[in-house]
Short mmCIF file of C-alpha atoms and ligand atoms in Angstrom, two decimals:
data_model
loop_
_atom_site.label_atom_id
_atom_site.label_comp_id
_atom_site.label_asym_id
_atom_site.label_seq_id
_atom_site.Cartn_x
_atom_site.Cartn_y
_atom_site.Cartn_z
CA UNK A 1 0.00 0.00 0.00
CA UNK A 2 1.26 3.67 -0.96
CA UNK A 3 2.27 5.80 2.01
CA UNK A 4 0.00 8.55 2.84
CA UNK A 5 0.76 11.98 1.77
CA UNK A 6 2.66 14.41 4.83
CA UNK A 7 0.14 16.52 5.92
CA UNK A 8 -3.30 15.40 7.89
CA UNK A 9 -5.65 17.53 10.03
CA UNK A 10 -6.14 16.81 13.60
CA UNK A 11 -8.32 18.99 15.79
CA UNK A 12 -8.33 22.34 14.09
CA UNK A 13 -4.56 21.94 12.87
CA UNK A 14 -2.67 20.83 10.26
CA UNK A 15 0.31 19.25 10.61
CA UNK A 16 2.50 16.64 9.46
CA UNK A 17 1.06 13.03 9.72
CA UNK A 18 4.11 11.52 11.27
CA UNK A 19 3.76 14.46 14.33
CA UNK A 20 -0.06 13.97 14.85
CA UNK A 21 -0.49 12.30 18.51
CA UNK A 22 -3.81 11.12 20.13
CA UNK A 23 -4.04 10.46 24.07
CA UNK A 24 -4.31 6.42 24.71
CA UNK A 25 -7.38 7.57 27.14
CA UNK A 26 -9.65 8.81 23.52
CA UNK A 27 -12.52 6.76 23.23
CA UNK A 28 -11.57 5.35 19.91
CA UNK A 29 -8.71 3.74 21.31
CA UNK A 30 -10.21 2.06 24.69
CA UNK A 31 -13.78 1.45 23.20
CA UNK A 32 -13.85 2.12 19.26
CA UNK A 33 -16.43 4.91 19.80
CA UNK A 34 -16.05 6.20 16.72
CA UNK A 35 -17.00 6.89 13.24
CA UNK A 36 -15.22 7.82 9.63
CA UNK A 37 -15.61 8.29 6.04
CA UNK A 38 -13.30 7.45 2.85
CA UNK A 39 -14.24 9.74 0.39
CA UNK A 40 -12.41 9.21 -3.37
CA UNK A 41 -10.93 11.45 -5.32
CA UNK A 42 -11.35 11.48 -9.22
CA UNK A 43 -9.49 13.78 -11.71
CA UNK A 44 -9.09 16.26 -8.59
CA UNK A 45 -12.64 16.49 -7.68
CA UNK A 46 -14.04 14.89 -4.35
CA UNK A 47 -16.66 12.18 -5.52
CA UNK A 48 -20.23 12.34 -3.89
CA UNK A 49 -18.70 14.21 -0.97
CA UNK A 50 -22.34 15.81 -0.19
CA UNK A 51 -23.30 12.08 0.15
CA UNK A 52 -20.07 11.00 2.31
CA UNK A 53 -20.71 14.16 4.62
CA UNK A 54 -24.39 13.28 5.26
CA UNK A 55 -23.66 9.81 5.65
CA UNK A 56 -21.25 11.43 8.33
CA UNK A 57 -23.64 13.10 9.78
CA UNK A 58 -26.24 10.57 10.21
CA UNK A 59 -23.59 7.99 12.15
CA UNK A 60 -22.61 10.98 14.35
CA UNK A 61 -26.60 10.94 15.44
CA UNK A 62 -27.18 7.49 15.46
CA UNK A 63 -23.95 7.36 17.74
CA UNK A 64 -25.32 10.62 19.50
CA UNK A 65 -21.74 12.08 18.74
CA UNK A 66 -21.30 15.43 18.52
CA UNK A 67 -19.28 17.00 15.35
CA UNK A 68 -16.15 18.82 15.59
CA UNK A 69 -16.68 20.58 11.84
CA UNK A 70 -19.53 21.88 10.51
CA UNK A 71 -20.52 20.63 6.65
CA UNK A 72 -18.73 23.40 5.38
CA UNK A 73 -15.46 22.68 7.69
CA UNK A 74 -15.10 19.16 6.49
CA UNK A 75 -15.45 20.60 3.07
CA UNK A 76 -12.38 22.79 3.47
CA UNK A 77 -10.59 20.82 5.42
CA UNK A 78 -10.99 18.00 2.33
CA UNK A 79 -9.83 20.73 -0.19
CA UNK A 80 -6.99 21.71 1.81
CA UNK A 81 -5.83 18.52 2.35
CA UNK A 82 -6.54 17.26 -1.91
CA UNK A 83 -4.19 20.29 -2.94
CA UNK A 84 -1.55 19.74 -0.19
CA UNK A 85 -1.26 15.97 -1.86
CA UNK A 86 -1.21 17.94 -5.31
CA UNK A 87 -2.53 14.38 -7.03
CA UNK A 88 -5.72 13.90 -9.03
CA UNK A 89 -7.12 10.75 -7.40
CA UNK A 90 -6.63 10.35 -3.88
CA UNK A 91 -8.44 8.75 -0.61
CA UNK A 92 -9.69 11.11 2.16
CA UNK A 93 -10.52 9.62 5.59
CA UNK A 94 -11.81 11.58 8.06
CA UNK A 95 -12.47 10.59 11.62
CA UNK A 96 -14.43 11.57 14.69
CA UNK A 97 -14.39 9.93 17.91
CA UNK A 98 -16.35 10.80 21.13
CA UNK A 99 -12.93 12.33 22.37
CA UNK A 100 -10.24 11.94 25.74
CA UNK A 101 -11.22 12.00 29.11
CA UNK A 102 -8.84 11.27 32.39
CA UNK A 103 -10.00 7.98 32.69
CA UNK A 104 -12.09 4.94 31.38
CA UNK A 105 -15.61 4.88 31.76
CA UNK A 106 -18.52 3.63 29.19
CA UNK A 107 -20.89 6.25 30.06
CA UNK A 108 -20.78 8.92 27.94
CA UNK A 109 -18.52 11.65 29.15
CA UNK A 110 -19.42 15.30 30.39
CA UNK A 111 -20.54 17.68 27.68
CA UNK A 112 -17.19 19.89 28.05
CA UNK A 113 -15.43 16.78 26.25
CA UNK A 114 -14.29 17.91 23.10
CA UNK A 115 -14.82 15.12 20.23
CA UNK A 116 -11.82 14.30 18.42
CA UNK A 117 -11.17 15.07 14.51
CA UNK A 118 -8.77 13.82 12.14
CA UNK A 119 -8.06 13.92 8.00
CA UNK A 120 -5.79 12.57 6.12
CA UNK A 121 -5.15 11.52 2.63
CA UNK A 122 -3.27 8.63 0.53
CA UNK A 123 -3.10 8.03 -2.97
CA UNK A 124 -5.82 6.37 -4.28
CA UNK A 125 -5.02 2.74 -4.84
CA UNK A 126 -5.97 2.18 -8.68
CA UNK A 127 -7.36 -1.60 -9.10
CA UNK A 128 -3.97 -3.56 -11.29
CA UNK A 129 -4.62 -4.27 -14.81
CA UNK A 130 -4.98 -7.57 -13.94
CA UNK A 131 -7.62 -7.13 -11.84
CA UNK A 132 -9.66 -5.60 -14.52
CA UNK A 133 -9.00 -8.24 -17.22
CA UNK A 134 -9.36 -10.95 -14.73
CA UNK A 135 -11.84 -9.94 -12.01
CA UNK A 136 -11.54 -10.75 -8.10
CA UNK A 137 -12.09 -13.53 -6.10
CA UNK A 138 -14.56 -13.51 -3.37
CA UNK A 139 -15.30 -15.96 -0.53
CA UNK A 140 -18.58 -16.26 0.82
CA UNK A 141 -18.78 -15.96 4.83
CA UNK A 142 -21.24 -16.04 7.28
CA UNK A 143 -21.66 -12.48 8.57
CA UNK A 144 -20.80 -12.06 12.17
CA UNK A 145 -21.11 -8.11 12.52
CA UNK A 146 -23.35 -6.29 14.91
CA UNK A 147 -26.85 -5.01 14.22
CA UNK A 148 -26.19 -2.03 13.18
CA UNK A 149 -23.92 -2.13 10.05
CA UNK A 150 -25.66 1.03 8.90
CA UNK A 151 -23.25 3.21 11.15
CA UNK A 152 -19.69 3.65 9.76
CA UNK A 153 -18.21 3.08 12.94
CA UNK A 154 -14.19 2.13 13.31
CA UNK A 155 -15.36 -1.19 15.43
CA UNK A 156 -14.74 -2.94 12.01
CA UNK A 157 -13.12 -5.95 14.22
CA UNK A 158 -15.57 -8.31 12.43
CA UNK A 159 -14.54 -6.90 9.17
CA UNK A 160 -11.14 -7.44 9.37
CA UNK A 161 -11.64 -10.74 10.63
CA UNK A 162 -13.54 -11.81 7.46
CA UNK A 163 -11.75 -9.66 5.35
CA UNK A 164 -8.60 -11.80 6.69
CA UNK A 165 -10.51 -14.64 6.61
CA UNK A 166 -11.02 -14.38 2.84
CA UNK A 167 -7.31 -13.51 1.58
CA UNK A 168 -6.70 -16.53 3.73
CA UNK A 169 -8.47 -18.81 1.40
CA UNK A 170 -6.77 -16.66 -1.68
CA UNK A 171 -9.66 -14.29 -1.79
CA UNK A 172 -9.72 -10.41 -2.29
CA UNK A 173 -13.14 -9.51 -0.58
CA UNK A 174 -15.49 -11.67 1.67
CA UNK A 175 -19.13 -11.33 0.16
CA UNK A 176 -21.25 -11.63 3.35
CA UNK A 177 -23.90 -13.86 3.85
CA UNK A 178 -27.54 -13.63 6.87
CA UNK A 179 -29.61 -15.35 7.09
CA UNK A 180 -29.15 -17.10 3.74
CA UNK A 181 -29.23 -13.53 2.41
CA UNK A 182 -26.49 -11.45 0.55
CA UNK A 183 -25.74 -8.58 3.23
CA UNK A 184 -22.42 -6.32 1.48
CA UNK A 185 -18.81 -6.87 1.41
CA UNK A 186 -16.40 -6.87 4.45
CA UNK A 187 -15.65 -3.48 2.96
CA UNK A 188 -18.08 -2.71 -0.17
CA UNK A 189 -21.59 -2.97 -1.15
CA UNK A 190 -22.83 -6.23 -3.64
CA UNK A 191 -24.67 -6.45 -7.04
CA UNK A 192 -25.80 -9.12 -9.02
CA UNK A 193 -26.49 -9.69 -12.93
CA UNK A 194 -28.68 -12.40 -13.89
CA UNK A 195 -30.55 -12.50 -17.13
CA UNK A 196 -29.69 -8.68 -18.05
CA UNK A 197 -31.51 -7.42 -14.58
CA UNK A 198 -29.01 -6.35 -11.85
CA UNK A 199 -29.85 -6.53 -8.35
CA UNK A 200 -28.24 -5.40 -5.19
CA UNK A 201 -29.91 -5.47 -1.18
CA UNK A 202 -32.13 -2.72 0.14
CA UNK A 203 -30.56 -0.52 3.28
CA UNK A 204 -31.36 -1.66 5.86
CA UNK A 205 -29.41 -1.93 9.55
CA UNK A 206 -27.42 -4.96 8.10
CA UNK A 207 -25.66 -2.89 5.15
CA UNK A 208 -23.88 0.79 5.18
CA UNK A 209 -25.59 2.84 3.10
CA UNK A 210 -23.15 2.52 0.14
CA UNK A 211 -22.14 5.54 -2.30
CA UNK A 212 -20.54 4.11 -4.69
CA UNK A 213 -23.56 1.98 -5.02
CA UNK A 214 -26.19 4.76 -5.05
CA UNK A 215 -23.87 6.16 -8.01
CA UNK A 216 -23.85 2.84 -9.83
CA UNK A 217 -27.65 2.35 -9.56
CA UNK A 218 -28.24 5.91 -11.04
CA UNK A 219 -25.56 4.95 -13.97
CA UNK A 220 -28.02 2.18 -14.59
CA UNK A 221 -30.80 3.82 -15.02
CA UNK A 222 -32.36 4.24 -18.56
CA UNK A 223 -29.86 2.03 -19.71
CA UNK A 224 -29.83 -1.52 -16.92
CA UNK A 225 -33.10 -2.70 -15.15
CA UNK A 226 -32.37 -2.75 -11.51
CA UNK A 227 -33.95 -4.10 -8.55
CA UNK A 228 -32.94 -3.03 -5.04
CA UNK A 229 -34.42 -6.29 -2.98
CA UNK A 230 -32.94 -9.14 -1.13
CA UNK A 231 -30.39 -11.73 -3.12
CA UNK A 232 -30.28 -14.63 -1.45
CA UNK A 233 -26.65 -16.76 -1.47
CA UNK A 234 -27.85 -19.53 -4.31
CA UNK A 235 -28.60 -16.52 -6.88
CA UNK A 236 -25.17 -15.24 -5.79
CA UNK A 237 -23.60 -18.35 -6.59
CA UNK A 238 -25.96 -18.69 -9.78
CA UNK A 239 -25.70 -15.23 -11.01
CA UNK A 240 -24.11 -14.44 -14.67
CA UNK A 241 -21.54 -11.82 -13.17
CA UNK A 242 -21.40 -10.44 -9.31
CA UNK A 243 -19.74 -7.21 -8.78
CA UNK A 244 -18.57 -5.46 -5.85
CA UNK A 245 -18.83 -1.58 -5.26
CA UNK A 246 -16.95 0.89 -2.81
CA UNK A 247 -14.99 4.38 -2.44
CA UNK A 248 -11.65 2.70 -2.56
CA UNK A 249 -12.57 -0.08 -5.62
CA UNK A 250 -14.89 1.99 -7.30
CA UNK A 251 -16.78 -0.76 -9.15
CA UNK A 252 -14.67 -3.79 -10.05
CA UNK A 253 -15.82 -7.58 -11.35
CA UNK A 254 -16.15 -10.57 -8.89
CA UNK A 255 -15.32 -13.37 -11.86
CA UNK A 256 -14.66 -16.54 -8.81
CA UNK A 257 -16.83 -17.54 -5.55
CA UNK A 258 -15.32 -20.24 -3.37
CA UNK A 259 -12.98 -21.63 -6.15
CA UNK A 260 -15.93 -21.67 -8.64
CA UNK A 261 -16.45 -19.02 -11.73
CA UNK A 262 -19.36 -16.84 -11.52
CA UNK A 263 -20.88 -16.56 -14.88
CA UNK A 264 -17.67 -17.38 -17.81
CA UNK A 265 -15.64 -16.49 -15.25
CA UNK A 266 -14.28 -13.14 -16.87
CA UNK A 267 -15.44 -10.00 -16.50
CA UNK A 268 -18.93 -9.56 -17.73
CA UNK A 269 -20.48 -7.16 -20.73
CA UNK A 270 -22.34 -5.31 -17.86
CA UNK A 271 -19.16 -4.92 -15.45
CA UNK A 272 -17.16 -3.67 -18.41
CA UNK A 273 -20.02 -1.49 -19.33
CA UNK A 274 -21.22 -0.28 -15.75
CA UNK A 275 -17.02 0.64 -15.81
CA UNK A 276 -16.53 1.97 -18.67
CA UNK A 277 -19.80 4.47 -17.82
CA UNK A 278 -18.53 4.93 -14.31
CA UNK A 279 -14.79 6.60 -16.05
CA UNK A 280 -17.01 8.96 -18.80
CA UNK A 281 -19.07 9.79 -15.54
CA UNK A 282 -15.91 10.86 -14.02
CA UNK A 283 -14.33 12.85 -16.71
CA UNK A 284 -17.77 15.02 -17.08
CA UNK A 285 -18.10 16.12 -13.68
CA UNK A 286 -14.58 16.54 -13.60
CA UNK A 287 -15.08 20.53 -13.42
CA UNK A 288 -17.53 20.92 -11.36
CA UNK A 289 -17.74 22.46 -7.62
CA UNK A 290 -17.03 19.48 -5.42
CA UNK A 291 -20.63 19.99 -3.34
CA UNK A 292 -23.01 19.61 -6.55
CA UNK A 293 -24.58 16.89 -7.11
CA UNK A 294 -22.80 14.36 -8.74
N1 PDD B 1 -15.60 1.03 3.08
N2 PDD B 1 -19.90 -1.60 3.22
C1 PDD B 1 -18.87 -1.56 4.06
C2 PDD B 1 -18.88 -2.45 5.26
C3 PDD B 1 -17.80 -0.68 3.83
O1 PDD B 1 -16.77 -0.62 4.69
C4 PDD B 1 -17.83 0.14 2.66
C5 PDD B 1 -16.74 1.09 2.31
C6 PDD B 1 -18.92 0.03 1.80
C7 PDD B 1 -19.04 0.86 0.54
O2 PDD B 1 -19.42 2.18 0.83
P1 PDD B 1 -18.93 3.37 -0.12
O3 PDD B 1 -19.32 3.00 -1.50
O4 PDD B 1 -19.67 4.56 0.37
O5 PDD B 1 -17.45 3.43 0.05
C8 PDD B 1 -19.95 -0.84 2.12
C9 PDD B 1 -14.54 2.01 3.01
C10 PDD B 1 -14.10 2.32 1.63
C11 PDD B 1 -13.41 1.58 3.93
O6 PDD B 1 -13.71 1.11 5.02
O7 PDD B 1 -12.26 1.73 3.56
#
């Protein structure tokens, strides 16, 4: 993985990444209480960062966590940070946890407790060539995550666990299965393509509200018929191709399943179209403000 670029924002400063120190006491450290956002960054311009801020903003309230930026400060503090790095396509993380107190205790702490923020940004790690002419493999795994997978919170224990789980067997993502039902990814949202109709789970409290995923369904639109509904694990393992969807992958093709080929086993006419839209999407918008829709 590429090393992140110097400068990150902690707390109302920047400074360089390698200087930036959080007490052992914050709450992110002794109970993950927590949340973050990994925004992309295409040709220069922040993708769907109105999306990844609200999406922000609704785990801070589900988490009752209170905000150390505004909308607009997380917006500056992203373009700040995207022209420090100089680069055209980048990952921004941003982080808030429910900040340091003298001590350990699960309640929440006093009001005067200032939550902790941090930015930074890395390059953004382009899928290999390979992994566009060949596709990914994917392990299916029984998903063990809490109830409320809606909430980006950093308690991804469970994710890592699967996500190790799966390179373990020689796979790139775990694809998670409930109740005999296609949840998401360890890290990414799930579609499937069976006779020209894809299909990918509604939200729900078992799946993160995915935006890469929200900007793939609207790219199929007038174009792909789409159903948002649940896919159980035998159409996964039946489907024609089976695609995977986040900030960090963008879109890329799922072409193997516990050893077995999905579909031909090669990237499908709908991946390589859904991609090939996705890029022309990309160089449009390219221009625009980084808060307008798109
Ligand atoms: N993860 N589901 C989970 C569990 C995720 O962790 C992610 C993204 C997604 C896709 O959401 P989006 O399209 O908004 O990135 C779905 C980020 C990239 C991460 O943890 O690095």
């Amino acid at each position: 993985m590429a090393d992140p670029f110097p400068t990150c924002w902690l707390n109302g400063a920047y400074l360089p990444l390698a200087d930036a120190r959080v007490s052992p006491l914050d709450r992110g450290f002794l109970f993950a209480d927590g949340v973050y956002e990994v925004v992309p960054v295409h040709r220069g311009r922040p993708f769907r960062l109105r999306q990844h801020l609200e999406r922000l903003e609704r785990s801070l309230a589900e988490l009752r966590m209170r905000t150390p930026l505004a909308r607009e400060g997380w917006v500056e503090v992203t373009n700040r940070l995207v022209a420090a790095a100089g680069e055209p396509e980048l990952l921004v993380y941003m982080q808030v946890t429910r900040g340091t107190e003298f001590g350990r205790n699960h309640l929440f702490p006093a009001d005067g407790v200032a939550p902790t923020g941090f930015a930074y940004v890395s390059p953004y790690p382009a899928p290999a060539p390979a992994v566009l002419q060949r596709g990914l493999a994917a392990s299916m795994l029984e998903d063990t995550r809490w109830a409320r997978c809606d909430i980006k919170s950093v308690a991804l224990l469970a994710n890592v666990l699967l996500r190790q789980d799966a390179q373990d067997r020689g796979s790139s993502e775990a694809i998670l299965v409930r109740d005999g039902r296609v949840t998401e990814g360890s890290s990414s949202t799930v579609f499937v393509v069976r006779a020209g109709r894809l299909a990918t789970p509604p939200d729900s409290h078992s799946i993160l509200p995915g935006t890469t995923r929200d900007a793939v369904l609207e790219l199929a639109r007038d174009w792909l018929p789409c159903d948002v509904r649940d896919v159980s694990s035998d159409e996964l393992a039946r489907a024609d191709e089976v695609w995977i969807a986040s900030a960090g992958r963008g879109v890329l093709p799922v072409t193997s399943l516990d050893g077995r080929a999905i579909g031909a086993g090669v990237p499908g006419p709908g991946w390589q179209d859904m991609y090939a839209r996705l890029q022309r999407h990309l160089d449009e918008i390219a221009g625009r403000p980084a808060m307008e829709d798109a």
